[in-house]
PDB file of C-alpha atoms and ligand atoms in Angstrom:
ATOM      1  CA  MET A 983    -118.311 -58.846-161.106  1.00  0.00           C
ATOM      2  CA  SER A 984    -119.534 -60.484-157.889  1.00  0.00           C
ATOM      3  CA  ALA A 985    -120.158 -64.224-157.732  1.00  0.00           C
ATOM      4  CA  ALA A 986    -123.910 -63.598-157.315  1.00  0.00           C
ATOM      5  CA  GLN A 987    -124.095 -61.506-160.479  1.00  0.00           C
ATOM      6  CA  ALA A 988    -122.084 -64.138-162.344  1.00  0.00           C
ATOM      7  CA  LEU A 989    -124.881 -66.747-162.146  1.00  0.00           C
ATOM      8  CA  ARG A 990    -127.524 -66.090-164.794  1.00  0.00           C
ATOM      9  CA  LEU A 991    -131.076 -67.460-164.759  1.00  0.00           C
ATOM     10  CA  GLY A 992    -132.539 -68.528-168.098  1.00  0.00           C
ATOM     11  CA  VAL A 993    -136.303 -69.088-167.833  1.00  0.00           C
ATOM     12  CA  ASN A 994    -137.613 -71.827-170.118  1.00  0.00           C
ATOM     13  CA  ILE A 995    -141.180 -71.014-171.218  1.00  0.00           C
ATOM     14  CA  ASP A 996    -141.911 -74.262-173.072  1.00  0.00           C
ATOM     15  CA  HIS A 997    -144.591 -75.404-170.698  1.00  0.00           C
ATOM     16  CA  ILE A 998    -146.653 -72.259-170.943  1.00  0.00           C
ATOM     17  CA  ALA A 999    -147.039 -73.423-174.545  1.00  0.00           C
ATOM     18  CA  THR A1000    -147.860 -76.952-173.313  1.00  0.00           C
ATOM     19  CA  LEU A1001    -150.850 -75.488-171.434  1.00  0.00           C
ATOM     20  CA  ARG A1002    -151.863 -73.373-174.444  1.00  0.00           C
ATOM     21  CA  ASN A1003    -151.655 -76.292-176.859  1.00  0.00           C
ATOM     22  CA  ALA A1004    -153.728 -78.494-174.559  1.00  0.00           C
ATOM     23  CA  ARG A1005    -156.831 -76.627-175.732  1.00  0.00           C
ATOM     24  CA  GLY A1006    -155.574 -75.097-179.004  1.00  0.00           C
ATOM     25  CA  SER A1007    -156.384 -71.616-177.673  1.00  0.00           C
ATOM     26  CA  ALA A1008    -154.238 -68.500-178.001  1.00  0.00           C
ATOM     27  CA  TYR A1009    -153.731 -68.413-174.220  1.00  0.00           C
ATOM     28  CA  PRO A1010    -151.683 -68.672-172.089  1.00  0.00           C
ATOM     29  CA  ASP A1011    -149.288 -66.914-174.447  1.00  0.00           C
ATOM     30  CA  PRO A1012    -145.639 -67.969-173.944  1.00  0.00           C
ATOM     31  CA  VAL A1013    -144.487 -64.575-175.234  1.00  0.00           C
ATOM     32  CA  ARG A1014    -146.479 -62.858-172.455  1.00  0.00           C
ATOM     33  CA  GLY A1015    -144.766 -65.262-170.054  1.00  0.00           C
ATOM     34  CA  ALA A1016    -141.377 -64.324-171.459  1.00  0.00           C
ATOM     35  CA  LEU A1017    -142.090 -60.607-170.972  1.00  0.00           C
ATOM     36  CA  LEU A1018    -143.225 -61.249-167.390  1.00  0.00           C
ATOM     37  CA  ALA A1019    -140.074 -63.302-166.789  1.00  0.00           C
ATOM     38  CA  GLN A1020    -137.970 -60.482-168.225  1.00  0.00           C
ATOM     39  CA  ALA A1021    -139.656 -57.990-165.890  1.00  0.00           C
ATOM     40  CA  ALA A1022    -139.138 -60.379-162.947  1.00  0.00           C
ATOM     41  CA  GLY A1023    -135.369 -60.399-163.506  1.00  0.00           C
ATOM     42  CA  ALA A1024    -134.718 -63.338-165.822  1.00  0.00           C
ATOM     43  CA  ASP A1025    -131.341 -62.938-167.536  1.00  0.00           C
ATOM     44  CA  GLY A1026    -132.532 -64.835-170.608  1.00  0.00           C
ATOM     45  CA  ILE A1027    -135.392 -66.811-172.123  1.00  0.00           C
ATOM     46  CA  THR A1028    -135.045 -70.411-173.266  1.00  0.00           C
ATOM     47  CA  ALA A1029    -137.451 -71.985-175.743  1.00  0.00           C
ATOM     48  CA  HIS A1030    -137.244 -75.465-177.225  1.00  0.00           C
ATOM     49  CA  LEU A1031    -138.716 -75.762-180.737  1.00  0.00           C
ATOM     50  CA  ARG A1032    -139.169 -79.502-180.898  1.00  0.00           C
ATOM     51  CA  GLU A1033    -139.516 -81.318-184.202  1.00  0.00           C
ATOM     52  CA  ASP A1034    -143.036 -82.361-183.170  1.00  0.00           C
ATOM     53  CA  ARG A1035    -143.971 -78.811-181.979  1.00  0.00           C
ATOM     54  CA  ARG A1036    -145.596 -80.339-178.903  1.00  0.00           C
ATOM     55  CA  HIS A1037    -145.201 -77.001-177.066  1.00  0.00           C
ATOM     56  CA  ILE A1038    -143.255 -74.098-178.675  1.00  0.00           C
ATOM     57  CA  ILE A1039    -144.271 -73.490-182.292  1.00  0.00           C
ATOM     58  CA  ASP A1040    -142.476 -71.622-185.067  1.00  0.00           C
ATOM     59  CA  SER A1041    -144.490 -68.399-184.657  1.00  0.00           C
ATOM     60  CA  ASP A1042    -143.584 -68.312-180.933  1.00  0.00           C
ATOM     61  CA  ILE A1043    -139.902 -68.027-181.888  1.00  0.00           C
ATOM     62  CA  GLU A1044    -140.705 -65.282-184.406  1.00  0.00           C
ATOM     63  CA  ARG A1045    -142.677 -63.317-181.790  1.00  0.00           C
ATOM     64  CA  LEU A1046    -140.114 -63.882-179.033  1.00  0.00           C
ATOM     65  CA  MET A1047    -137.332 -62.480-181.200  1.00  0.00           C
ATOM     66  CA  ALA A1048    -139.423 -59.349-181.770  1.00  0.00           C
ATOM     67  CA  ALA A1049    -140.688 -58.946-178.207  1.00  0.00           C
ATOM     68  CA  ILE A1050    -137.935 -59.621-175.659  1.00  0.00           C
ATOM     69  CA  SER A1051    -134.897 -57.462-174.949  1.00  0.00           C
ATOM     70  CA  ILE A1052    -132.956 -60.167-173.078  1.00  0.00           C
ATOM     71  CA  PRO A1053    -131.122 -63.000-174.873  1.00  0.00           C
ATOM     72  CA  LEU A1054    -133.077 -65.865-176.425  1.00  0.00           C
ATOM     73  CA  ASN A1055    -131.546 -69.315-175.986  1.00  0.00           C
ATOM     74  CA  PHE A1056    -133.081 -71.338-178.830  1.00  0.00           C
ATOM     75  CA  GLU A1057    -133.079 -75.064-178.066  1.00  0.00           C
ATOM     76  CA  MET A1058    -133.242 -77.372-181.041  1.00  0.00           C
ATOM     77  CA  ALA A1059    -132.225 -80.728-182.431  1.00  0.00           C
ATOM     78  CA  ALA A1060    -129.257 -81.001-184.813  1.00  0.00           C
ATOM     79  CA  THR A1061    -131.351 -81.150-187.978  1.00  0.00           C
ATOM     80  CA  ASP A1062    -131.221 -79.209-191.261  1.00  0.00           C
ATOM     81  CA  GLU A1063    -134.727 -77.895-190.611  1.00  0.00           C
ATOM     82  CA  MET A1064    -133.779 -76.437-187.241  1.00  0.00           C
ATOM     83  CA  GLN A1065    -130.460 -75.088-188.491  1.00  0.00           C
ATOM     84  CA  ALA A1066    -132.286 -73.150-191.216  1.00  0.00           C
ATOM     85  CA  ILE A1067    -134.729 -71.716-188.652  1.00  0.00           C
ATOM     86  CA  ALA A1068    -131.859 -70.714-186.366  1.00  0.00           C
ATOM     87  CA  LEU A1069    -129.939 -69.082-189.224  1.00  0.00           C
ATOM     88  CA  ARG A1070    -133.068 -67.168-190.185  1.00  0.00           C
ATOM     89  CA  HIS A1071    -133.617 -65.750-186.683  1.00  0.00           C
ATOM     90  CA  LYS A1072    -129.999 -65.615-185.461  1.00  0.00           C
ATOM     91  CA  PRO A1073    -130.884 -65.839-181.733  1.00  0.00           C
ATOM     92  CA  HIS A1074    -128.285 -64.873-179.120  1.00  0.00           C
ATOM     93  CA  ALA A1075    -127.737 -68.561-178.354  1.00  0.00           C
ATOM     94  CA  VAL A1076    -128.514 -71.965-179.784  1.00  0.00           C
ATOM     95  CA  CYS A1077    -128.512 -75.024-177.544  1.00  0.00           C
ATOM     96  CA  ILE A1078    -128.414 -78.339-179.402  1.00  0.00           C
ATOM     97  CA  VAL A1079    -130.368 -81.018-177.560  1.00  0.00           C
ATOM     98  CA  PRO A1080    -131.166 -84.680-178.327  1.00  0.00           C
ATOM     99  CA  GLU A1081    -134.777 -85.411-179.260  1.00  0.00           C
ATOM    100  CA  LYS A1082    -136.824 -88.592-179.513  1.00  0.00           C
ATOM    101  CA  ARG A1083    -140.468 -88.151-180.510  1.00  0.00           C
ATOM    102  CA  GLU A1084    -141.523 -90.865-178.083  1.00  0.00           C
ATOM    103  CA  GLU A1085    -139.825 -89.239-175.063  1.00  0.00           C
ATOM    104  CA  ARG A1086    -141.942 -87.329-172.534  1.00  0.00           C
ATOM    105  CA  THR A1087    -139.059 -84.909-171.859  1.00  0.00           C
ATOM    106  CA  THR A1088    -135.392 -84.636-172.720  1.00  0.00           C
ATOM    107  CA  GLU A1089    -134.062 -87.873-171.319  1.00  0.00           C
ATOM    108  CA  GLY A1090    -130.321 -87.772-171.845  1.00  0.00           C
ATOM    109  CA  GLY A1091    -127.527 -85.645-173.180  1.00  0.00           C
ATOM    110  CA  LEU A1092    -126.389 -85.325-176.761  1.00  0.00           C
ATOM    111  CA  ASP A1093    -123.988 -88.122-177.844  1.00  0.00           C
ATOM    112  CA  VAL A1094    -121.360 -85.761-179.253  1.00  0.00           C
ATOM    113  CA  LEU A1095    -118.637 -88.425-179.288  1.00  0.00           C
ATOM    114  CA  SER A1096    -120.402 -90.641-181.830  1.00  0.00           C
ATOM    115  CA  ASP A1097    -121.465 -87.728-184.038  1.00  0.00           C
ATOM    116  CA  GLU A1098    -118.494 -85.390-183.658  1.00  0.00           C
ATOM    117  CA  ALA A1099    -117.652 -84.752-187.311  1.00  0.00           C
ATOM    118  CA  ARG A1100    -121.265 -84.000-188.270  1.00  0.00           C
ATOM    119  CA  LEU A1101    -121.809 -81.782-185.233  1.00  0.00           C
ATOM    120  CA  THR A1102    -118.583 -79.886-185.968  1.00  0.00           C
ATOM    121  CA  ASP A1103    -119.903 -79.089-189.431  1.00  0.00           C
ATOM    122  CA  PHE A1104    -123.370 -78.327-188.014  1.00  0.00           C
ATOM    123  CA  ILE A1105    -122.069 -75.876-185.405  1.00  0.00           C
ATOM    124  CA  ALA A1106    -119.795 -73.860-187.721  1.00  0.00           C
ATOM    125  CA  PRO A1107    -122.426 -71.846-189.660  1.00  0.00           C
ATOM    126  CA  LEU A1108    -124.369 -71.126-186.463  1.00  0.00           C
ATOM    127  CA  ALA A1109    -121.242 -69.776-184.768  1.00  0.00           C
ATOM    128  CA  ALA A1110    -120.335 -67.841-187.930  1.00  0.00           C
ATOM    129  CA  ALA A1111    -123.810 -66.249-187.811  1.00  0.00           C
ATOM    130  CA  GLY A1112    -123.002 -64.963-184.327  1.00  0.00           C
ATOM    131  CA  CYS A1113    -125.014 -67.471-182.296  1.00  0.00           C
ATOM    132  CA  ARG A1114    -123.386 -68.729-179.074  1.00  0.00           C
ATOM    133  CA  VAL A1115    -123.599 -72.505-179.552  1.00  0.00           C
ATOM    134  CA  SER A1116    -124.188 -74.767-176.563  1.00  0.00           C
ATOM    135  CA  LEU A1117    -124.393 -78.559-176.446  1.00  0.00           C
ATOM    136  CA  PHE A1118    -126.782 -80.180-173.953  1.00  0.00           C
ATOM    137  CA  ILE A1119    -124.784 -83.134-172.630  1.00  0.00           C
ATOM    138  CA  GLY A1120    -124.193 -85.378-169.626  1.00  0.00           C
ATOM    139  CA  HIS A1121    -121.197 -84.912-167.322  1.00  0.00           C
ATOM    140  CA  ASP A1122    -119.193 -87.672-169.059  1.00  0.00           C
ATOM    141  CA  ALA A1123    -115.608 -86.401-169.587  1.00  0.00           C
ATOM    142  CA  ARG A1124    -115.436 -87.863-173.097  1.00  0.00           C
ATOM    143  CA  GLN A1125    -118.589 -85.960-174.113  1.00  0.00           C
ATOM    144  CA  ILE A1126    -117.249 -82.721-172.655  1.00  0.00           C
ATOM    145  CA  GLU A1127    -113.925 -83.140-174.482  1.00  0.00           C
ATOM    146  CA  ALA A1128    -115.770 -83.946-177.726  1.00  0.00           C
ATOM    147  CA  ALA A1129    -117.920 -80.818-177.289  1.00  0.00           C
ATOM    148  CA  ALA A1130    -114.795 -78.675-177.029  1.00  0.00           C
ATOM    149  CA  ARG A1131    -113.322 -80.295-180.164  1.00  0.00           C
ATOM    150  CA  ALA A1132    -116.585 -79.801-182.069  1.00  0.00           C
ATOM    151  CA  GLY A1133    -116.359 -76.033-181.594  1.00  0.00           C
ATOM    152  CA  ALA A1134    -119.084 -75.448-179.001  1.00  0.00           C
ATOM    153  CA  ALA A1135    -118.663 -72.311-176.887  1.00  0.00           C
ATOM    154  CA  VAL A1136    -120.840 -73.685-174.090  1.00  0.00           C
ATOM    155  CA  VAL A1137    -121.882 -76.983-172.575  1.00  0.00           C
ATOM    156  CA  GLU A1138    -125.101 -77.279-170.612  1.00  0.00           C
ATOM    157  CA  LEU A1139    -124.847 -80.249-168.257  1.00  0.00           C
ATOM    158  CA  HIS A1140    -128.053 -82.255-167.768  1.00  0.00           C
ATOM    159  CA  THR A1141    -129.216 -82.129-164.140  1.00  0.00           C
ATOM    160  CA  GLY A1142    -132.226 -84.397-164.662  1.00  0.00           C
ATOM    161  CA  HIS A1143    -130.728 -87.514-163.041  1.00  0.00           C
ATOM    162  CA  TYR A1144    -129.559 -85.479-160.023  1.00  0.00           C
ATOM    163  CA  CYS A1145    -133.100 -84.099-159.626  1.00  0.00           C
ATOM    164  CA  ASP A1146    -134.724 -87.520-160.044  1.00  0.00           C
ATOM    165  CA  LEU A1147    -132.458 -89.063-157.382  1.00  0.00           C
ATOM    166  CA  HIS A1148    -133.346 -86.223-155.019  1.00  0.00           C
ATOM    167  CA  ALA A1149    -137.077 -86.722-155.642  1.00  0.00           C
ATOM    168  CA  GLU A1150    -136.722 -90.450-154.948  1.00  0.00           C
ATOM    169  CA  GLY A1151    -134.866 -89.800-151.673  1.00  0.00           C
ATOM    170  CA  ARG A1152    -131.781 -91.638-152.920  1.00  0.00           C
ATOM    171  CA  MET A1153    -129.514 -89.029-151.342  1.00  0.00           C
ATOM    172  CA  ALA A1154    -126.206 -90.925-151.381  1.00  0.00           C
ATOM    173  CA  GLU A1155    -126.621 -91.536-155.115  1.00  0.00           C
ATOM    174  CA  ARG A1156    -127.774 -87.945-155.537  1.00  0.00           C
ATOM    175  CA  ASP A1157    -124.574 -86.723-153.857  1.00  0.00           C
ATOM    176  CA  ASN A1158    -122.500 -88.924-156.165  1.00  0.00           C
ATOM    177  CA  GLU A1159    -124.282 -87.445-159.191  1.00  0.00           C
ATOM    178  CA  LEU A1160    -123.658 -83.952-157.798  1.00  0.00           C
ATOM    179  CA  ARG A1161    -119.956 -84.771-157.479  1.00  0.00           C
ATOM    180  CA  ASP A1162    -119.908 -85.949-161.090  1.00  0.00           C
ATOM    181  CA  LEU A1163    -121.588 -82.716-162.193  1.00  0.00           C
ATOM    182  CA  MET A1164    -118.985 -80.745-160.243  1.00  0.00           C
ATOM    183  CA  GLY A1165    -116.197 -82.677-161.937  1.00  0.00           C
ATOM    184  CA  GLY A1166    -117.777 -82.133-165.335  1.00  0.00           C
ATOM    185  CA  ALA A1167    -118.069 -78.412-164.707  1.00  0.00           C
ATOM    186  CA  ALA A1168    -114.412 -78.165-163.672  1.00  0.00           C
ATOM    187  CA  LEU A1169    -113.257 -80.121-166.730  1.00  0.00           C
ATOM    188  CA  ALA A1170    -115.413 -78.076-169.103  1.00  0.00           C
ATOM    189  CA  ALA A1171    -114.124 -74.787-167.671  1.00  0.00           C
ATOM    190  CA  SER A1172    -110.523 -76.038-167.932  1.00  0.00           C
ATOM    191  CA  LEU A1173    -111.160 -76.636-171.644  1.00  0.00           C
ATOM    192  CA  GLY A1174    -112.372 -73.050-172.086  1.00  0.00           C
ATOM    193  CA  LEU A1175    -116.062 -73.961-172.310  1.00  0.00           C
ATOM    194  CA  GLU A1176    -118.715 -71.817-170.640  1.00  0.00           C
ATOM    195  CA  VAL A1177    -120.654 -74.011-168.210  1.00  0.00           C
ATOM    196  CA  HIS A1178    -124.445 -74.020-167.915  1.00  0.00           C
ATOM    197  CA  MET A1179    -126.713 -76.523-166.180  1.00  0.00           C
ATOM    198  CA  GLY A1180    -130.399 -77.361-166.437  1.00  0.00           C
ATOM    199  CA  HIS A1181    -133.327 -79.777-166.504  1.00  0.00           C
ATOM    200  CA  GLY A1182    -135.630 -80.531-163.612  1.00  0.00           C
ATOM    201  CA  LEU A1183    -134.256 -77.942-161.199  1.00  0.00           C
ATOM    202  CA  SER A1184    -136.565 -76.690-158.441  1.00  0.00           C
ATOM    203  CA  PHE A1185    -136.418 -74.633-155.243  1.00  0.00           C
ATOM    204  CA  GLU A1186    -135.384 -77.844-153.449  1.00  0.00           C
ATOM    205  CA  THR A1187    -132.556 -78.831-155.774  1.00  0.00           C
ATOM    206  CA  VAL A1188    -131.126 -75.566-157.123  1.00  0.00           C
ATOM    207  CA  GLU A1189    -128.750 -74.513-154.339  1.00  0.00           C
ATOM    208  CA  PRO A1190    -126.105 -77.281-154.597  1.00  0.00           C
ATOM    209  CA  ILE A1191    -126.021 -76.680-158.358  1.00  0.00           C
ATOM    210  CA  ALA A1192    -125.784 -72.901-157.906  1.00  0.00           C
ATOM    211  CA  ALA A1193    -122.854 -73.519-155.549  1.00  0.00           C
ATOM    212  CA  ILE A1194    -120.737 -75.043-158.334  1.00  0.00           C
ATOM    213  CA  PRO A1195    -118.338 -72.142-159.015  1.00  0.00           C
ATOM    214  CA  GLU A1196    -117.758 -72.802-162.726  1.00  0.00           C
ATOM    215  CA  VAL A1197    -121.487 -72.635-163.542  1.00  0.00           C
ATOM    216  CA  VAL A1198    -122.512 -69.278-165.059  1.00  0.00           C
ATOM    217  CA  GLU A1199    -126.082 -70.005-166.198  1.00  0.00           C
ATOM    218  CA  LEU A1200    -128.992 -72.159-165.036  1.00  0.00           C
ATOM    219  CA  ASN A1201    -131.884 -72.891-167.398  1.00  0.00           C
ATOM    220  CA  ILE A1202    -135.053 -73.645-165.471  1.00  0.00           C
ATOM    221  CA  GLY A1203    -138.577 -74.009-166.790  1.00  0.00           C
ATOM    222  CA  HIS A1204    -140.928 -76.840-165.934  1.00  0.00           C
ATOM    223  CA  PHE A1205    -140.781 -76.236-162.163  1.00  0.00           C
ATOM    224  CA  LEU A1206    -141.135 -72.443-162.474  1.00  0.00           C
ATOM    225  CA  ILE A1207    -144.150 -72.713-164.790  1.00  0.00           C
ATOM    226  CA  SER A1208    -145.682 -75.350-162.507  1.00  0.00           C
ATOM    227  CA  GLU A1209    -145.073 -73.249-159.392  1.00  0.00           C
ATOM    228  CA  SER A1210    -146.492 -70.184-161.152  1.00  0.00           C
ATOM    229  CA  VAL A1211    -149.904 -71.913-161.241  1.00  0.00           C
ATOM    230  CA  PHE A1212    -150.021 -71.482-157.444  1.00  0.00           C
ATOM    231  CA  MET A1213    -147.813 -68.483-156.618  1.00  0.00           C
ATOM    232  CA  GLY A1214    -147.611 -66.560-159.892  1.00  0.00           C
ATOM    233  CA  LEU A1215    -144.750 -66.432-162.397  1.00  0.00           C
ATOM    234  CA  ASP A1216    -143.115 -63.253-161.089  1.00  0.00           C
ATOM    235  CA  PRO A1217    -142.887 -64.480-157.456  1.00  0.00           C
ATOM    236  CA  ALA A1218    -141.681 -67.918-158.585  1.00  0.00           C
ATOM    237  CA  ILE A1219    -138.862 -66.408-160.625  1.00  0.00           C
ATOM    238  CA  ARG A1220    -137.926 -63.959-157.880  1.00  0.00           C
ATOM    239  CA  GLU A1221    -137.747 -66.815-155.336  1.00  0.00           C
ATOM    240  CA  MET A1222    -135.519 -68.875-157.637  1.00  0.00           C
ATOM    241  CA  ARG A1223    -133.323 -65.811-158.185  1.00  0.00           C
ATOM    242  CA  ARG A1224    -133.175 -65.249-154.393  1.00  0.00           C
ATOM    243  CA  LEU A1225    -132.023 -68.821-153.736  1.00  0.00           C
ATOM    244  CA  MET A1226    -129.383 -68.577-156.464  1.00  0.00           C
ATOM    245  CA  ASP A1227    -128.081 -65.231-155.176  1.00  0.00           C
ATOM    246  CA  LEU A1228    -128.051 -66.401-151.538  1.00  0.00           C
ATOM    247  CA  THR A1229    -125.956 -69.381-152.575  1.00  0.00           C
ATOM    248  CA  ARG A1230    -123.467 -67.265-154.490  1.00  0.00           C
ATOM    249  CA  GLN A1231    -123.254 -64.595-151.786  1.00  0.00           C
ATOM    250  CA  ALA A1232    -122.361 -67.342-149.271  1.00  0.00           C
ATOM    251  CA  MET A1233    -119.448 -68.277-151.567  1.00  0.00           C
ATOM    252  CA  ALA A1234    -118.078 -64.748-151.830  1.00  0.00           C
TER     253      ALA A1234
HETATM  254  C1  DXP B2454    -133.250 -79.483-172.908  1.00  0.00           C
HETATM  255  C2  DXP B2454    -134.053 -79.405-171.676  1.00  0.00           C
HETATM  256  O1  DXP B2454    -133.744 -79.998-170.680  1.00  0.00           O
HETATM  257  C3  DXP B2454    -135.313 -78.653-171.630  1.00  0.00           C
HETATM  258  O2  DXP B2454    -135.373 -77.582-172.506  1.00  0.00           O
HETATM  259  C4  DXP B2454    -136.411 -79.573-171.942  1.00  0.00           C
HETATM  260  O3  DXP B2454    -136.142 -80.063-173.250  1.00  0.00           O
HETATM  261  C5  DXP B2454    -137.722 -78.866-171.881  1.00  0.00           C
HETATM  262  O4  DXP B2454    -138.508 -79.335-172.912  1.00  0.00           O
HETATM  263  P1  DXP B2454    -139.185 -80.787-172.786  1.00  0.00           P
HETATM  264  O5  DXP B2454    -139.882 -80.816-171.431  1.00  0.00           O
HETATM  265  O6  DXP B2454    -140.105 -80.860-173.954  1.00  0.00           O
HETATM  266  O7  DXP B2454    -138.044 -81.772-172.857  1.00  0.00           O
HETATM  267  N1  LIG B2455    -132.197 -76.959-170.740  1.00  0.00           N
HETATM  268  C1  LIG B2455    -132.986 -77.043-169.542  1.00  0.00           C
HETATM  269  C2  LIG B2455    -134.147 -76.117-169.635  1.00  0.00           C
HETATM  270  O1  LIG B2455    -134.204 -75.268-170.506  1.00  0.00           O
HETATM  271  C3  LIG B2455    -135.225 -76.229-168.627  1.00  0.00           C
HETATM  272  O2  LIG B2455    -135.459 -77.568-168.301  1.00  0.00           O
HETATM  273  P1  LIG B2455    -136.702 -77.798-167.305  1.00  0.00           P
HETATM  274  O3  LIG B2455    -136.472 -76.915-166.097  1.00  0.00           O
HETATM  275  O4  LIG B2455    -137.940 -77.413-168.052  1.00  0.00           O
HETATM  276  O5  LIG B2455    -136.652 -79.264-166.954  1.00  0.00           O
END
């Protein structure tokens, strides 16, 4: 398999639902967005059912499972409620993310180290049900090692700080963060974990992340949905795919 084919794009459709929920209408429908993303070449769909249902709601997950033919990556908090929903649907993948009701977006990674025993027990039935379990964490080596011990198959490293530093023009700090993400990816792969990355990625920031050889999946949403307002969802996804493939082809 070529390096370009090895890097999957998961399209997060949460913020189609943000726009829908702003008016309480039935449109724009996130499931229609998922089908358009699938037709545009997305390798998977990511949807985050938050405890407060601020964007994706329970029926969206139900309809996504019935509608799409590419994998669904179900993002959720490590709660009994969400575990029951995941076990009912048995999506291709479950990504466990930290949630705080007061946060505007996912601020940090999961603190696996301080919750390792509980997360180990939480992951087991999901893995037994055939879900590929991922933990959304920072690049801290101790968190990566704890994720491997807890039985996760995948870690998704949080790229939000890298993207924020880029946006603020703090390029030396951004490059340091990129180096830390590269180190985290190498450590995770050495521990047998599949390596994903996501949060805040855009056309401007994706290529250095796509160039990290251990990364096999990028989950990107907010920027793609935002860009789709101006250029359409299909062209936005195809442009992101083009940048990712160009980067990987240059590595081959
Ligand atoms: C975990 C992650 O980085 C994204 O899925 C993010 O959670 C999108 O949803 P929010 O913007 O509601 O955080
Ligand atoms: N896990 C990251 C994700 O699904 C998309 O994050 P964002 O691109 O919406 O910030």
